[in-house]
């Protein structure tokens, strides 16, 4: 294990050691006897640790224990479940610096973003605590005398969670915090590109459940490749599968879960745009576009990939953005003077270079040229230059999501044209408009405006708060996580009718007398 910026001490503080580098059901870490997976940091290319992969036998053992744990957990009163999630939030507060550092080093996002991701976990725990006393149903008036009707919500069972590398811990917490207060148990398959962050989280939360005298299996971790994801997707014992990742992956998960008539909650690709009108406050617009395009090195599902700019301010925006890109400092994400860290691995770099080649071949023009960085500090081969290219919305590469810091500039004339461009891609996650004109803002938010699950005014496309439901439309999958009433995805609805009369009238006035 490395000691870059104190990472080795952080690993120790998080309880990561050779005895727990694998899958677990609660505090019980399982020895699968299988091959191991090495986790390398894109920051310096060094190996952090090796993690044991799960086998099908490991998977079966974990699911069996989860089913047993559910029988106990679902009968714990919801407010008490909320109290336990409160303790998890407090435990995360204590390790925020160490966990944020691990997320940054293992995934490559800046340390500030790593801290922000842990804060997001803390925030969703706080949200879930309040939610534990608000799992409301409705009451309805019956058409039959002497009857009353109401609905209630019950726990589903095991929630399978398949998460992506770019948010190695936060998206898991969106699911688990809500699922736990709803009475579900969770089975997590993290990205094999960031397994240590997941192991740290499992260590933290399993300890809390154990301290409460609860059975093993409320929180479960399965470290494995896509074959484990396939097991989860096809397993009828898992009523809900929440999957975050590419559209390609989501289609496979959705098909498998759908064939067994299970539920899937899909958070998939984004191809997000900001519209900058001639009435925009350019100070806000440039800052929003800059972070949206280069934050997390362009590896957010909400990353700004297209900038749709009104023709009267197009040249000004282009020049100011180019100047801003020129001031970016690229380097080790744990060094807080750096704005941009590395891509996750060299395969991501290859995709980045291929996208640049494709946009140029289609006729795109470089505003800020991309390229791979080399030399001292860039030995991992994962550091690239954030790039800007003038392009057309119909270019094939522009229609697809590239998980890298490449921004496409697109010119428009009228606002209806801009909205059509914004909507003219297969994905529908996040969108934004920069304008001080109320009519433009309202037109963007209207039913004929943005077709995305998220539509912002005078802020960028990334950086969602946990209070709102997060998710998108079209090839983004249609799922909703985090705030608002997203909790309903983790429960089953039951309608109840109670007859307290001495008669048995039938609904719709049907007569059935003998």
mmCIF file of N, CA and C in Angstrom, residues 62 86 91 114 147-148 155 187 192 219 255 282 318 322 332 335 348 379 399 438 443 456 474 480 490 509:
data_model
loop_
_atom_site.group_PDB
_atom_site.id
_atom_site.type_symbol
_atom_site.label_atom_id
_atom_site.label_comp_id
_atom_site.label_asym_id
_atom_site.label_seq_id
_atom_site.Cartn_x
_atom_site.Cartn_y
_atom_site.Cartn_z
ATOM 1 N N UNK A 62 -23.983 -15.042 0.557
ATOM 2 C CA UNK A 62 -24.387 -13.693 0.935
ATOM 3 C C UNK A 62 -25.898 -13.520 0.795
ATOM 4 N N UNK A 86 -29.039 7.229 11.316
ATOM 5 C CA UNK A 86 -28.438 8.427 11.903
ATOM 6 C C UNK A 86 -27.025 8.124 12.419
ATOM 7 N N UNK A 91 -21.049 8.230 11.906
ATOM 8 C CA UNK A 91 -19.789 7.516 11.673
ATOM 9 C C UNK A 91 -19.091 8.043 10.426
ATOM 10 N N UNK A 114 -13.857 14.524 -3.596
ATOM 11 C CA UNK A 114 -13.944 13.343 -2.743
ATOM 12 C C UNK A 114 -14.620 13.662 -1.430
ATOM 13 N N UNK A 147 -67.532 0.736 5.346
ATOM 14 C CA UNK A 147 -66.212 0.314 4.890
ATOM 15 C C UNK A 147 -65.244 1.501 4.934
ATOM 16 N N UNK A 148 -63.997 1.213 5.141
ATOM 17 C CA UNK A 148 -62.978 2.247 4.953
ATOM 18 C C UNK A 148 -61.820 1.662 4.165
ATOM 19 N N UNK A 155 -41.851 -3.125 3.133
ATOM 20 C CA UNK A 155 -40.511 -3.377 2.609
ATOM 21 C C UNK A 155 -40.556 -4.412 1.494
ATOM 22 N N UNK A 187 -27.676 -5.459 -1.054
ATOM 23 C CA UNK A 187 -26.562 -6.244 -1.583
ATOM 24 C C UNK A 187 -25.886 -5.387 -2.649
ATOM 25 N N UNK A 192 -15.633 -2.694 -10.167
ATOM 26 C CA UNK A 192 -14.341 -3.339 -9.933
ATOM 27 C C UNK A 192 -13.184 -2.366 -10.105
ATOM 28 N N UNK A 219 -26.430 -5.236 5.556
ATOM 29 C CA UNK A 219 -25.554 -4.606 4.574
ATOM 30 C C UNK A 219 -24.608 -5.670 4.034
ATOM 31 N N UNK A 255 -33.332 -5.717 -19.215
ATOM 32 C CA UNK A 255 -33.883 -6.887 -19.903
ATOM 33 C C UNK A 255 -33.941 -8.093 -18.982
ATOM 34 N N UNK A 282 -22.814 36.317 -18.264
ATOM 35 C CA UNK A 282 -21.699 35.495 -18.748
ATOM 36 C C UNK A 282 -20.731 35.093 -17.645
ATOM 37 N N UNK A 318 -16.898 31.609 -26.629
ATOM 38 C CA UNK A 318 -15.822 30.729 -27.084
ATOM 39 C C UNK A 318 -14.465 31.234 -26.602
ATOM 40 N N UNK A 322 -12.057 29.435 -23.757
ATOM 41 C CA UNK A 322 -10.704 29.015 -24.132
ATOM 42 C C UNK A 322 -9.687 29.574 -23.145
ATOM 43 N N UNK A 332 -2.053 15.580 -9.744
ATOM 44 C CA UNK A 332 -2.492 14.641 -8.720
ATOM 45 C C UNK A 332 -3.718 15.179 -7.988
ATOM 46 N N UNK A 335 -3.542 16.828 -4.453
ATOM 47 C CA UNK A 335 -2.914 18.131 -4.316
ATOM 48 C C UNK A 335 -3.978 19.186 -4.618
ATOM 49 N N UNK A 348 -9.947 4.453 -20.659
ATOM 50 C CA UNK A 348 -10.704 5.698 -20.767
ATOM 51 C C UNK A 348 -9.951 6.719 -21.617
ATOM 52 N N UNK A 379 2.947 9.953 -14.783
ATOM 53 C CA UNK A 379 3.458 8.627 -15.123
ATOM 54 C C UNK A 379 2.369 7.574 -15.293
ATOM 55 N N UNK A 399 -23.618 12.721 -30.535
ATOM 56 C CA UNK A 399 -24.828 12.026 -30.112
ATOM 57 C C UNK A 399 -24.556 10.983 -29.031
ATOM 58 N N UNK A 438 -36.854 36.145 -18.046
ATOM 59 C CA UNK A 438 -37.828 35.252 -17.423
ATOM 60 C C UNK A 438 -38.561 34.408 -18.464
ATOM 61 N N UNK A 443 -39.849 29.222 -20.757
ATOM 62 C CA UNK A 443 -40.013 28.402 -21.964
ATOM 63 C C UNK A 443 -39.161 27.140 -21.879
ATOM 64 N N UNK A 456 -32.240 22.987 -15.134
ATOM 65 C CA UNK A 456 -31.780 24.052 -14.249
ATOM 66 C C UNK A 456 -31.768 25.405 -14.952
ATOM 67 N N UNK A 474 -35.573 8.896 -21.375
ATOM 68 C CA UNK A 474 -35.054 8.291 -22.603
ATOM 69 C C UNK A 474 -33.981 7.251 -22.266
ATOM 70 N N UNK A 480 -35.425 7.128 -10.631
ATOM 71 C CA UNK A 480 -35.293 8.273 -9.730
ATOM 72 C C UNK A 480 -34.734 7.789 -8.398
ATOM 73 N N UNK A 490 -38.490 1.710 -3.280
ATOM 74 C CA UNK A 490 -37.903 0.689 -2.417
ATOM 75 C C UNK A 490 -38.956 -0.040 -1.572
ATOM 76 N N UNK A 509 -72.055 -1.908 -7.054
ATOM 77 C CA UNK A 509 -73.475 -2.218 -6.927
ATOM 78 C C UNK A 509 -73.862 -3.603 -7.397
#
